[in-house]
């Protein structure tokens, strides 16, 4: 078999290519082997990526051991936590498309034969998977692993013995209400995140790493290994060996990431109570793989599986508990009867083969279908006159008392205004806080309303106030919230025409979101609405080209 890279490695006409590789120290023998790109998103900013240099070296060793030549290149890797709650968050979702484009450009420019994708955090993982299915060359994903959780045995708001990064913002709200002391607040800040790794709860980072494994793009039992465990480095070596088997057998991402694989991942996301952001990312991966999947189909698939793993913020367990209970393979075994057949995964085995050797080690952490944490699925897609093109909620993280919520609208035109208002005590029990102009175009960049919701939870308003927005939320949010409202305000959606005092009904059981006794068509005739942020640079281009969040907030890239 002649590999792709050989087309620019042979003959006098490509002597310049061989000379350039020799100038970097590559030997003739190395240039005759398949050339494997390693996409390393390491940087010194993102704690979820702090160990990626070491992992990359182990991947290289695995590639060499199985007959390939590794060549590393980098891409961006923003930290959602550090970007949260200020103007920098507008850049984070747009990096997803940057990463996919980086991968495409580097792989095609240099005619690489396969790629190993190495990352851990929120937009990096889906960006890498999008690039892989777009290119459709042999590829495999490796994550850096979650952090170990902090330990808090007394007055733990999650009810267990562990805490994570998301408790800090919640504690700010509690501090403002006088519910905790400043000494306690400082202790939480200093003890919530004891090691490197992606955040210990089931936020978007760990959700997407778990879903990469569930769709077959990561080795079985790899997603949940803590970042500081030695097993993480062994899996990196095994990943390097595995990419060579994919190259030798010409198994490509679209052989693995089928409609059935994505459907299975949606069910896994529902079972584990994964991030609302998974909706954006699964839809975007489907687009790149040229698979037909829409937001309402996502919703119908989600409700077919109940919530089975009580992970923070929808329970008291962490990724460490989930790992020790058996991780992704174990939850897939628990819902095996609901899963579609998948003929091939990145270890060249079928899903059935992989699950046949899997064990569920703790049935209190990974429940059976007849003993769910919540009967509802992890994700619900809502529809109504506020969101005719859909909205996203996470019933597993919403207190049951707030699954049906009716309240009067308290409107903010931006996240910044909302944070100021909440901190000043403007929001009261019984209100529906509306934050608009924060969608993919309006933001631009669709920032997370994480801080606003966490403040409300910390102020003991999590089930007494509902927050709705055309922006999005973190996977670590809890309380009563609905995001991704479409069309967004910047697309002249109904949310733009809501007024203070309008009565809004959110019913998670009926999957509806309605403004009561409001005729939006009449309001549009009577009212002009315009809110515009002047942006430049990449956000200018992003704002002009990004699609609706109900389409995955993709930037279309084919005719």
Tab-separated table of C-alpha atoms in Angstrom, residues 60-532:
chain	number	residue	atom	x	y	z
A	60	UNK	CA	5.264	9.566	19.455
A	61	UNK	CA	6.847	6.515	21.058
A	62	UNK	CA	3.749	4.460	20.253
A	63	UNK	CA	3.786	5.641	16.634
A	64	UNK	CA	7.473	4.767	16.254
A	65	UNK	CA	6.893	1.387	17.902
A	66	UNK	CA	4.265	0.486	15.314
A	67	UNK	CA	5.991	1.644	12.150
A	68	UNK	CA	5.154	5.333	11.705
A	69	UNK	CA	6.913	8.690	11.806
A	70	UNK	CA	5.303	11.289	14.099
A	71	UNK	CA	5.391	15.011	13.338
A	72	UNK	CA	3.914	17.370	15.918
A	73	UNK	CA	2.190	20.682	15.301
A	74	UNK	CA	0.136	22.964	17.520
A	75	UNK	CA	-3.218	24.668	17.687
A	76	UNK	CA	-4.973	27.027	20.096
A	77	UNK	CA	-6.552	25.872	23.352
A	78	UNK	CA	-8.538	28.450	25.322
A	79	UNK	CA	-9.635	27.884	28.933
A	80	UNK	CA	-13.358	28.531	29.433
A	81	UNK	CA	-12.907	29.018	33.159
A	82	UNK	CA	-10.334	31.786	32.787
A	83	UNK	CA	-12.333	33.377	29.946
A	84	UNK	CA	-15.614	33.296	31.878
A	85	UNK	CA	-17.664	36.371	32.685
A	86	UNK	CA	-15.752	38.982	30.671
A	87	UNK	CA	-15.303	39.995	27.031
A	88	UNK	CA	-12.786	37.201	26.438
A	89	UNK	CA	-15.552	34.588	26.546
A	90	UNK	CA	-16.788	35.904	23.198
A	91	UNK	CA	-13.687	34.400	21.590
A	92	UNK	CA	-13.940	30.891	23.018
A	93	UNK	CA	-16.667	29.222	20.916
A	94	UNK	CA	-15.170	30.783	17.746
A	95	UNK	CA	-11.894	28.946	18.482
A	96	UNK	CA	-13.715	25.693	17.707
A	97	UNK	CA	-13.819	26.582	14.010
A	98	UNK	CA	-10.255	27.916	14.165
A	99	UNK	CA	-9.036	24.549	15.451
A	100	UNK	CA	-10.859	22.573	12.754
A	101	UNK	CA	-9.431	24.917	10.118
A	102	UNK	CA	-5.903	24.668	11.559
A	103	UNK	CA	-6.037	20.897	11.354
A	104	UNK	CA	-7.366	20.893	7.799
A	105	UNK	CA	-4.728	23.374	6.625
A	106	UNK	CA	-1.759	21.591	8.201
A	107	UNK	CA	-2.802	18.076	7.193
A	108	UNK	CA	-3.603	19.015	3.599
A	109	UNK	CA	-0.595	21.288	3.119
A	110	UNK	CA	1.790	18.512	4.089
A	111	UNK	CA	-0.076	15.431	2.791
A	112	UNK	CA	-0.055	13.673	6.156
A	113	UNK	CA	-1.258	10.073	6.366
A	114	UNK	CA	-3.085	10.196	9.702
A	115	UNK	CA	-3.536	12.349	12.785
A	116	UNK	CA	-3.595	12.009	16.553
A	117	UNK	CA	-5.627	14.773	18.205
A	118	UNK	CA	-4.576	15.730	21.750
A	119	UNK	CA	-6.664	18.071	23.879
A	120	UNK	CA	-8.967	18.168	26.871
A	121	UNK	CA	-11.138	21.222	27.169
A	122	UNK	CA	-14.436	22.646	26.059
A	123	UNK	CA	-14.104	23.824	22.445
A	124	UNK	CA	-10.816	22.074	21.686
A	125	UNK	CA	-12.293	18.567	21.730
A	126	UNK	CA	-15.196	19.230	19.318
A	127	UNK	CA	-12.971	21.409	17.123
A	128	UNK	CA	-10.550	18.514	16.750
A	129	UNK	CA	-13.301	16.004	16.032
A	130	UNK	CA	-14.812	18.364	13.460
A	131	UNK	CA	-11.449	18.657	11.703
A	132	UNK	CA	-11.008	14.899	11.731
A	133	UNK	CA	-14.371	14.042	10.154
A	134	UNK	CA	-14.002	16.891	7.654
A	135	UNK	CA	-10.673	15.514	6.417
A	136	UNK	CA	-11.715	11.858	6.744
A	137	UNK	CA	-8.175	10.521	7.082
A	138	UNK	CA	-7.281	7.975	9.801
A	139	UNK	CA	-7.554	9.797	13.130
A	140	UNK	CA	-7.822	9.155	16.862
A	141	UNK	CA	-8.427	11.453	19.827
A	142	UNK	CA	-6.630	11.463	23.190
A	143	UNK	CA	-7.611	13.666	26.115
A	144	UNK	CA	-5.428	14.824	28.989
A	145	UNK	CA	-7.786	13.673	31.746
A	146	UNK	CA	-9.799	15.345	34.506
A	147	UNK	CA	-8.369	16.962	37.615
A	148	UNK	CA	-8.803	15.278	40.960
A	149	UNK	CA	-11.613	16.882	42.965
A	150	UNK	CA	-11.219	18.915	46.109
A	151	UNK	CA	-12.563	17.446	49.339
A	152	UNK	CA	-15.169	19.190	51.500
A	153	UNK	CA	-16.892	16.978	54.041
A	154	UNK	CA	-18.927	19.613	55.924
A	155	UNK	CA	-21.623	21.919	54.514
A	156	UNK	CA	-21.001	20.635	51.002
A	157	UNK	CA	-23.680	22.181	48.735
A	158	UNK	CA	-23.485	19.166	46.411
A	159	UNK	CA	-24.239	16.783	49.271
A	160	UNK	CA	-21.193	14.522	48.900
A	161	UNK	CA	-17.591	14.822	50.000
A	162	UNK	CA	-16.087	16.333	46.834
A	163	UNK	CA	-16.091	19.800	45.274
A	164	UNK	CA	-14.871	21.237	42.012
A	165	UNK	CA	-14.074	24.553	40.342
A	166	UNK	CA	-17.725	25.473	39.764
A	167	UNK	CA	-18.384	25.810	43.498
A	168	UNK	CA	-16.269	28.989	43.612
A	169	UNK	CA	-18.698	31.169	41.661
A	170	UNK	CA	-21.624	29.703	43.547
A	171	UNK	CA	-19.806	30.605	46.779
A	172	UNK	CA	-19.568	34.245	45.667
A	173	UNK	CA	-23.366	34.403	45.701
A	174	UNK	CA	-23.448	32.760	49.131
A	175	UNK	CA	-20.851	35.256	50.398
A	176	UNK	CA	-22.933	38.203	49.178
A	177	UNK	CA	-25.981	36.841	50.998
A	178	UNK	CA	-23.997	36.321	54.195
A	179	UNK	CA	-24.504	32.560	53.993
A	180	UNK	CA	-20.768	31.836	54.311
A	181	UNK	CA	-17.827	33.716	55.812
A	182	UNK	CA	-15.012	35.335	53.843
A	183	UNK	CA	-12.647	32.855	55.493
A	184	UNK	CA	-14.725	29.971	54.128
A	185	UNK	CA	-14.891	31.585	50.693
A	186	UNK	CA	-11.084	31.864	50.612
A	187	UNK	CA	-10.757	28.228	51.691
A	188	UNK	CA	-12.993	27.119	48.824
A	189	UNK	CA	-10.950	29.140	46.316
A	190	UNK	CA	-7.717	27.554	47.535
A	191	UNK	CA	-8.929	23.958	47.735
A	192	UNK	CA	-11.468	23.384	44.959
A	193	UNK	CA	-8.936	22.537	42.220
A	194	UNK	CA	-6.003	20.580	43.714
A	195	UNK	CA	-4.367	19.254	40.514
A	196	UNK	CA	-3.986	19.894	36.806
A	197	UNK	CA	-6.580	18.496	34.415
A	198	UNK	CA	-9.983	19.354	32.995
A	199	UNK	CA	-12.491	20.423	35.685
A	200	UNK	CA	-13.587	17.575	37.957
A	201	UNK	CA	-17.333	17.911	37.345
A	202	UNK	CA	-19.234	16.944	34.209
A	203	UNK	CA	-18.725	20.245	32.417
A	204	UNK	CA	-18.388	20.575	28.669
A	205	UNK	CA	-14.745	19.470	28.701
A	206	UNK	CA	-15.318	16.101	30.335
A	207	UNK	CA	-18.648	15.682	28.554
A	208	UNK	CA	-16.997	15.973	25.148
A	209	UNK	CA	-14.094	13.715	26.135
A	210	UNK	CA	-16.633	11.095	27.232
A	211	UNK	CA	-18.620	11.514	24.008
A	212	UNK	CA	-15.453	11.185	21.899
A	213	UNK	CA	-14.993	7.772	23.499
A	214	UNK	CA	-18.664	6.871	23.172
A	215	UNK	CA	-18.642	7.582	19.427
A	216	UNK	CA	-15.559	5.411	19.025
A	217	UNK	CA	-12.917	8.074	18.368
A	218	UNK	CA	-10.949	7.430	21.593
A	219	UNK	CA	-9.667	4.145	22.962
A	220	UNK	CA	-12.081	2.345	25.310
A	221	UNK	CA	-11.655	3.234	28.993
A	222	UNK	CA	-9.500	6.288	28.225
A	223	UNK	CA	-11.713	9.372	28.659
A	224	UNK	CA	-12.042	9.475	32.447
A	225	UNK	CA	-8.532	8.514	33.605
A	226	UNK	CA	-7.385	11.369	35.891
A	227	UNK	CA	-4.707	13.636	34.454
A	228	UNK	CA	-2.239	12.765	37.218
A	229	UNK	CA	-2.604	8.963	36.986
A	230	UNK	CA	0.180	6.930	35.381
A	231	UNK	CA	-2.421	5.009	33.340
A	232	UNK	CA	-2.969	8.210	31.336
A	233	UNK	CA	0.586	7.930	29.928
A	234	UNK	CA	0.198	4.253	29.086
A	235	UNK	CA	-2.974	5.065	27.139
A	236	UNK	CA	-1.039	7.752	25.237
A	237	UNK	CA	1.440	5.090	24.077
A	238	UNK	CA	-1.424	2.752	23.138
A	239	UNK	CA	-3.051	5.604	21.190
A	240	UNK	CA	0.144	6.064	19.179
A	241	UNK	CA	0.130	2.382	18.301
A	242	UNK	CA	-3.588	2.435	17.499
A	243	UNK	CA	-3.328	5.227	14.911
A	244	UNK	CA	-0.947	3.048	12.921
A	245	UNK	CA	-3.485	0.215	12.821
A	246	UNK	CA	-6.061	2.678	11.502
A	247	UNK	CA	-3.617	3.833	8.817
A	248	UNK	CA	-2.631	0.300	7.830
A	249	UNK	CA	-6.291	-0.734	7.529
A	250	UNK	CA	-7.417	2.619	6.073
A	251	UNK	CA	-10.119	3.073	8.699
A	252	UNK	CA	-11.243	6.697	8.600
A	253	UNK	CA	-13.390	8.868	10.907
A	254	UNK	CA	-16.521	8.603	8.772
A	255	UNK	CA	-16.282	4.818	9.054
A	256	UNK	CA	-16.520	5.302	12.828
A	257	UNK	CA	-18.589	8.499	13.269
A	258	UNK	CA	-21.793	7.295	11.641
A	259	UNK	CA	-25.366	8.399	12.341
A	260	UNK	CA	-25.616	5.420	14.690
A	261	UNK	CA	-22.473	6.463	16.568
A	262	UNK	CA	-23.751	10.016	17.039
A	263	UNK	CA	-27.131	8.701	18.153
A	264	UNK	CA	-25.381	6.520	20.722
A	265	UNK	CA	-23.423	9.536	21.951
A	266	UNK	CA	-26.608	11.558	22.409
A	267	UNK	CA	-28.001	8.725	24.527
A	268	UNK	CA	-24.793	8.539	26.553
A	269	UNK	CA	-24.933	12.300	27.087
A	270	UNK	CA	-28.458	11.946	28.411
A	271	UNK	CA	-27.493	9.057	30.703
A	272	UNK	CA	-24.528	10.866	32.252
A	273	UNK	CA	-26.285	14.255	32.466
A	274	UNK	CA	-23.791	15.866	30.106
A	275	UNK	CA	-23.367	19.510	29.198
A	276	UNK	CA	-25.963	21.499	27.266
A	277	UNK	CA	-23.068	22.495	24.994
A	278	UNK	CA	-23.010	18.929	23.683
A	279	UNK	CA	-26.002	19.930	21.544
A	280	UNK	CA	-23.941	22.557	19.707
A	281	UNK	CA	-20.991	20.262	19.280
A	282	UNK	CA	-22.746	17.061	18.216
A	283	UNK	CA	-24.715	19.035	15.615
A	284	UNK	CA	-21.471	20.597	14.344
A	285	UNK	CA	-19.706	17.221	14.142
A	286	UNK	CA	-22.712	15.842	12.249
A	287	UNK	CA	-22.475	18.738	9.795
A	288	UNK	CA	-18.774	18.092	9.149
A	289	UNK	CA	-19.437	14.369	8.715
A	290	UNK	CA	-22.308	15.192	6.296
A	291	UNK	CA	-24.804	13.379	8.536
A	292	UNK	CA	-28.400	14.591	8.706
A	293	UNK	CA	-29.250	15.506	12.316
A	294	UNK	CA	-31.327	18.403	13.630
A	295	UNK	CA	-31.910	19.831	17.090
A	296	UNK	CA	-35.391	18.360	17.520
A	297	UNK	CA	-34.176	14.890	16.551
A	298	UNK	CA	-31.449	15.384	19.171
A	299	UNK	CA	-34.201	16.090	21.690
A	300	UNK	CA	-36.247	13.030	20.773
A	301	UNK	CA	-33.191	10.774	21.086
A	302	UNK	CA	-32.281	12.339	24.445
A	303	UNK	CA	-35.614	11.621	26.110
A	304	UNK	CA	-35.299	7.909	25.309
A	305	UNK	CA	-32.704	7.433	28.074
A	306	UNK	CA	-33.059	8.549	31.714
A	307	UNK	CA	-30.343	10.212	33.769
A	308	UNK	CA	-28.267	7.427	35.367
A	309	UNK	CA	-25.038	8.973	36.740
A	310	UNK	CA	-25.332	11.529	39.592
A	311	UNK	CA	-22.318	13.672	38.699
A	312	UNK	CA	-21.818	17.271	39.780
A	313	UNK	CA	-23.727	19.532	39.090
A	314	UNK	CA	-26.654	17.069	38.892
A	315	UNK	CA	-25.496	14.915	41.796
A	316	UNK	CA	-22.702	14.447	44.302
A	317	UNK	CA	-20.230	12.360	42.238
A	318	UNK	CA	-17.210	13.508	40.256
A	319	UNK	CA	-15.283	12.196	37.268
A	320	UNK	CA	-13.091	10.293	39.727
A	321	UNK	CA	-16.115	8.351	40.986
A	322	UNK	CA	-17.257	7.772	37.401
A	323	UNK	CA	-13.793	6.512	36.413
A	324	UNK	CA	-13.607	4.139	39.362
A	325	UNK	CA	-17.105	2.820	38.561
A	326	UNK	CA	-16.106	1.886	35.011
A	327	UNK	CA	-16.422	5.123	33.038
A	328	UNK	CA	-17.852	5.478	29.544
A	329	UNK	CA	-17.781	1.801	28.624
A	330	UNK	CA	-19.682	0.939	31.808
A	331	UNK	CA	-22.481	3.456	31.200
A	332	UNK	CA	-22.750	2.213	27.615
A	333	UNK	CA	-23.078	-1.315	28.962
A	334	UNK	CA	-25.814	-0.110	31.329
A	335	UNK	CA	-27.839	1.322	28.399
A	336	UNK	CA	-26.728	-1.319	25.898
A	337	UNK	CA	-30.303	-2.269	25.025
A	338	UNK	CA	-30.895	1.299	23.777
A	339	UNK	CA	-27.742	1.586	21.673
A	340	UNK	CA	-27.492	1.202	17.924
A	341	UNK	CA	-25.098	-1.294	16.394
A	342	UNK	CA	-21.644	0.128	15.683
A	343	UNK	CA	-19.422	-2.033	13.519
A	344	UNK	CA	-16.077	-0.338	14.068
A	345	UNK	CA	-14.360	1.878	16.628
A	346	UNK	CA	-10.842	3.299	16.757
A	347	UNK	CA	-9.377	0.119	18.264
A	348	UNK	CA	-10.691	-1.646	15.107
A	349	UNK	CA	-13.242	-3.599	17.187
A	350	UNK	CA	-17.008	-3.286	17.192
A	351	UNK	CA	-18.931	-1.681	20.039
A	352	UNK	CA	-20.284	-5.097	21.065
A	353	UNK	CA	-16.754	-6.508	21.296
A	354	UNK	CA	-15.618	-3.621	23.460
A	355	UNK	CA	-18.614	-3.812	25.797
A	356	UNK	CA	-18.371	-7.592	26.180
A	357	UNK	CA	-15.266	-7.210	28.363
A	358	UNK	CA	-16.530	-4.206	30.330
A	359	UNK	CA	-17.560	-4.282	34.002
A	360	UNK	CA	-19.821	-1.916	35.957
A	361	UNK	CA	-17.927	-1.629	39.241
A	362	UNK	CA	-20.287	0.591	41.252
A	363	UNK	CA	-24.031	0.559	40.573
A	364	UNK	CA	-24.627	3.480	42.939
A	365	UNK	CA	-22.589	5.669	40.571
A	366	UNK	CA	-23.607	4.034	37.296
A	367	UNK	CA	-27.254	3.103	37.711
A	368	UNK	CA	-29.335	0.557	35.844
A	369	UNK	CA	-32.136	1.750	33.553
A	370	UNK	CA	-34.779	0.713	36.114
A	371	UNK	CA	-33.078	2.677	38.910
A	372	UNK	CA	-32.378	6.137	37.450
A	373	UNK	CA	-31.171	9.248	39.238
A	374	UNK	CA	-33.875	11.140	37.350
A	375	UNK	CA	-36.495	9.600	35.092
A	376	UNK	CA	-36.042	12.518	32.687
A	377	UNK	CA	-33.136	12.543	30.243
A	378	UNK	CA	-30.133	14.776	30.729
A	379	UNK	CA	-31.053	17.190	27.898
A	380	UNK	CA	-34.418	18.588	26.785
A	381	UNK	CA	-35.074	20.568	23.615
A	382	UNK	CA	-37.850	23.095	24.209
A	383	UNK	CA	-40.072	24.860	21.698
A	384	UNK	CA	-42.645	27.630	21.915
A	385	UNK	CA	-43.428	31.167	20.859
A	386	UNK	CA	-40.217	32.470	22.477
A	387	UNK	CA	-38.126	29.773	20.786
A	388	UNK	CA	-39.812	28.519	17.604
A	389	UNK	CA	-36.471	27.135	16.352
A	390	UNK	CA	-35.639	25.489	19.666
A	391	UNK	CA	-33.976	26.045	23.030
A	392	UNK	CA	-31.886	23.822	25.292
A	393	UNK	CA	-32.438	22.877	28.940
A	394	UNK	CA	-30.845	20.364	31.289
A	395	UNK	CA	-33.619	18.830	33.421
A	396	UNK	CA	-31.168	16.697	35.392
A	397	UNK	CA	-29.551	19.881	36.793
A	398	UNK	CA	-32.820	21.745	37.441
A	399	UNK	CA	-34.478	21.283	40.866
A	400	UNK	CA	-37.647	19.238	40.417
A	401	UNK	CA	-39.674	22.032	42.017
A	402	UNK	CA	-38.694	24.303	39.112
A	403	UNK	CA	-39.432	21.906	36.217
A	404	UNK	CA	-42.567	23.968	35.705
A	405	UNK	CA	-41.889	27.664	36.269
A	406	UNK	CA	-44.054	30.711	35.631
A	407	UNK	CA	-42.718	34.191	36.327
A	408	UNK	CA	-42.505	37.775	35.143
A	409	UNK	CA	-39.729	38.817	32.774
A	410	UNK	CA	-36.797	40.843	34.105
A	411	UNK	CA	-34.843	41.783	31.011
A	412	UNK	CA	-31.157	42.538	30.586
A	413	UNK	CA	-29.659	43.484	27.236
A	414	UNK	CA	-26.288	41.872	27.973
A	415	UNK	CA	-24.449	39.539	30.322
A	416	UNK	CA	-22.550	42.475	31.824
A	417	UNK	CA	-25.799	44.268	32.726
A	418	UNK	CA	-27.225	41.079	34.215
A	419	UNK	CA	-24.186	40.405	36.401
A	420	UNK	CA	-24.272	43.980	37.685
A	421	UNK	CA	-28.000	43.763	38.382
A	422	UNK	CA	-27.800	40.397	40.158
A	423	UNK	CA	-24.877	41.550	42.317
A	424	UNK	CA	-26.840	44.697	43.206
A	425	UNK	CA	-29.822	42.641	44.366
A	426	UNK	CA	-32.192	43.654	41.548
A	427	UNK	CA	-33.453	40.114	40.886
A	428	UNK	CA	-36.126	38.751	43.203
A	429	UNK	CA	-37.906	35.450	43.687
A	430	UNK	CA	-40.559	34.634	41.064
A	431	UNK	CA	-38.835	36.383	38.145
A	432	UNK	CA	-37.637	35.038	34.826
A	433	UNK	CA	-34.328	36.729	34.096
A	434	UNK	CA	-33.944	37.273	30.349
A	435	UNK	CA	-30.428	37.872	29.005
A	436	UNK	CA	-30.483	38.575	25.288
A	437	UNK	CA	-28.042	39.661	22.565
A	438	UNK	CA	-25.638	36.883	23.571
A	439	UNK	CA	-26.167	34.375	20.752
A	440	UNK	CA	-23.573	33.359	18.141
A	441	UNK	CA	-24.168	36.574	16.139
A	442	UNK	CA	-25.353	38.880	18.893
A	443	UNK	CA	-22.545	38.144	21.341
A	444	UNK	CA	-20.848	37.622	19.047
A	445	UNK	CA	-19.434	34.267	20.047
A	446	UNK	CA	-22.322	33.018	22.214
A	447	UNK	CA	-20.720	33.509	25.643
A	448	UNK	CA	-21.786	31.422	28.612
A	449	UNK	CA	-24.163	32.846	31.212
A	450	UNK	CA	-22.421	30.633	33.776
A	451	UNK	CA	-21.639	33.327	36.321
A	452	UNK	CA	-25.127	34.800	36.346
A	453	UNK	CA	-26.760	31.434	37.066
A	454	UNK	CA	-24.135	30.415	39.630
A	455	UNK	CA	-24.614	33.702	41.491
A	456	UNK	CA	-28.357	33.079	41.662
A	457	UNK	CA	-27.809	29.534	42.964
A	458	UNK	CA	-25.379	30.810	45.588
A	459	UNK	CA	-27.959	33.433	46.640
A	460	UNK	CA	-30.456	30.596	47.250
A	461	UNK	CA	-32.491	31.603	44.182
A	462	UNK	CA	-31.657	28.589	42.005
A	463	UNK	CA	-35.213	27.213	42.103
A	464	UNK	CA	-36.947	30.551	42.740
A	465	UNK	CA	-35.714	32.359	39.612
A	466	UNK	CA	-35.461	31.054	36.043
A	467	UNK	CA	-32.803	32.397	33.679
A	468	UNK	CA	-33.391	32.231	29.921
A	469	UNK	CA	-31.041	33.450	27.198
A	470	UNK	CA	-30.022	33.241	23.559
A	471	UNK	CA	-26.529	32.656	24.919
A	472	UNK	CA	-25.453	29.378	26.431
A	473	UNK	CA	-24.439	27.822	29.740
A	474	UNK	CA	-21.555	25.853	31.172
A	475	UNK	CA	-21.873	22.130	31.684
A	476	UNK	CA	-21.352	22.908	35.371
A	477	UNK	CA	-24.481	25.050	35.732
A	478	UNK	CA	-27.363	24.044	37.957
A	479	UNK	CA	-30.570	25.828	38.915
A	480	UNK	CA	-33.468	26.704	36.614
A	481	UNK	CA	-32.133	27.790	33.203
A	482	UNK	CA	-32.821	27.602	29.460
A	483	UNK	CA	-30.278	28.586	26.814
A	484	UNK	CA	-29.712	28.530	23.042
A	485	UNK	CA	-33.038	30.322	22.404
A	486	UNK	CA	-33.523	30.462	18.623
A	487	UNK	CA	-33.875	32.575	16.649
A	488	UNK	CA	-31.611	34.807	18.740
A	489	UNK	CA	-32.275	38.513	19.246
A	490	UNK	CA	-29.700	39.420	16.575
A	491	UNK	CA	-31.714	37.322	14.093
A	492	UNK	CA	-34.895	39.236	14.994
A	493	UNK	CA	-36.116	36.357	17.142
A	494	UNK	CA	-39.092	36.705	19.490
A	495	UNK	CA	-36.771	37.073	22.495
A	496	UNK	CA	-35.895	40.524	21.124
A	497	UNK	CA	-39.495	41.664	21.655
A	498	UNK	CA	-40.040	40.486	25.215
A	499	UNK	CA	-40.828	43.281	27.677
A	500	UNK	CA	-40.317	43.623	31.407
A	501	UNK	CA	-43.289	42.110	33.184
A	502	UNK	CA	-44.303	39.663	30.429
A	503	UNK	CA	-45.367	36.377	31.998
A	504	UNK	CA	-43.194	33.499	30.852
A	505	UNK	CA	-43.900	29.800	31.340
A	506	UNK	CA	-41.140	27.182	31.152
A	507	UNK	CA	-42.338	23.571	31.291
A	508	UNK	CA	-39.542	21.032	31.081
A	509	UNK	CA	-41.934	18.104	31.212
A	510	UNK	CA	-43.920	19.376	28.224
A	511	UNK	CA	-40.698	20.736	26.647
A	512	UNK	CA	-42.226	24.165	26.047
A	513	UNK	CA	-41.229	27.785	26.614
A	514	UNK	CA	-43.972	30.371	26.128
A	515	UNK	CA	-44.626	34.051	26.670
A	516	UNK	CA	-48.220	34.083	27.867
A	517	UNK	CA	-50.706	36.348	26.083
A	518	UNK	CA	-48.029	37.904	23.872
A	519	UNK	CA	-48.564	38.371	20.126
A	520	UNK	CA	-45.025	38.639	18.813
A	521	UNK	CA	-46.090	39.376	15.256
A	522	UNK	CA	-48.058	42.366	16.483
A	523	UNK	CA	-45.138	43.526	18.615
A	524	UNK	CA	-42.819	43.367	15.634
A	525	UNK	CA	-45.199	45.645	13.735
A	526	UNK	CA	-45.394	48.101	16.638
A	527	UNK	CA	-41.796	48.002	17.858
A	528	UNK	CA	-38.412	48.335	16.242
A	529	UNK	CA	-35.590	46.519	17.987
A	530	UNK	CA	-31.897	46.944	17.379
A	531	UNK	CA	-28.929	46.173	19.586
A	532	UNK	CA	-25.533	46.042	17.973
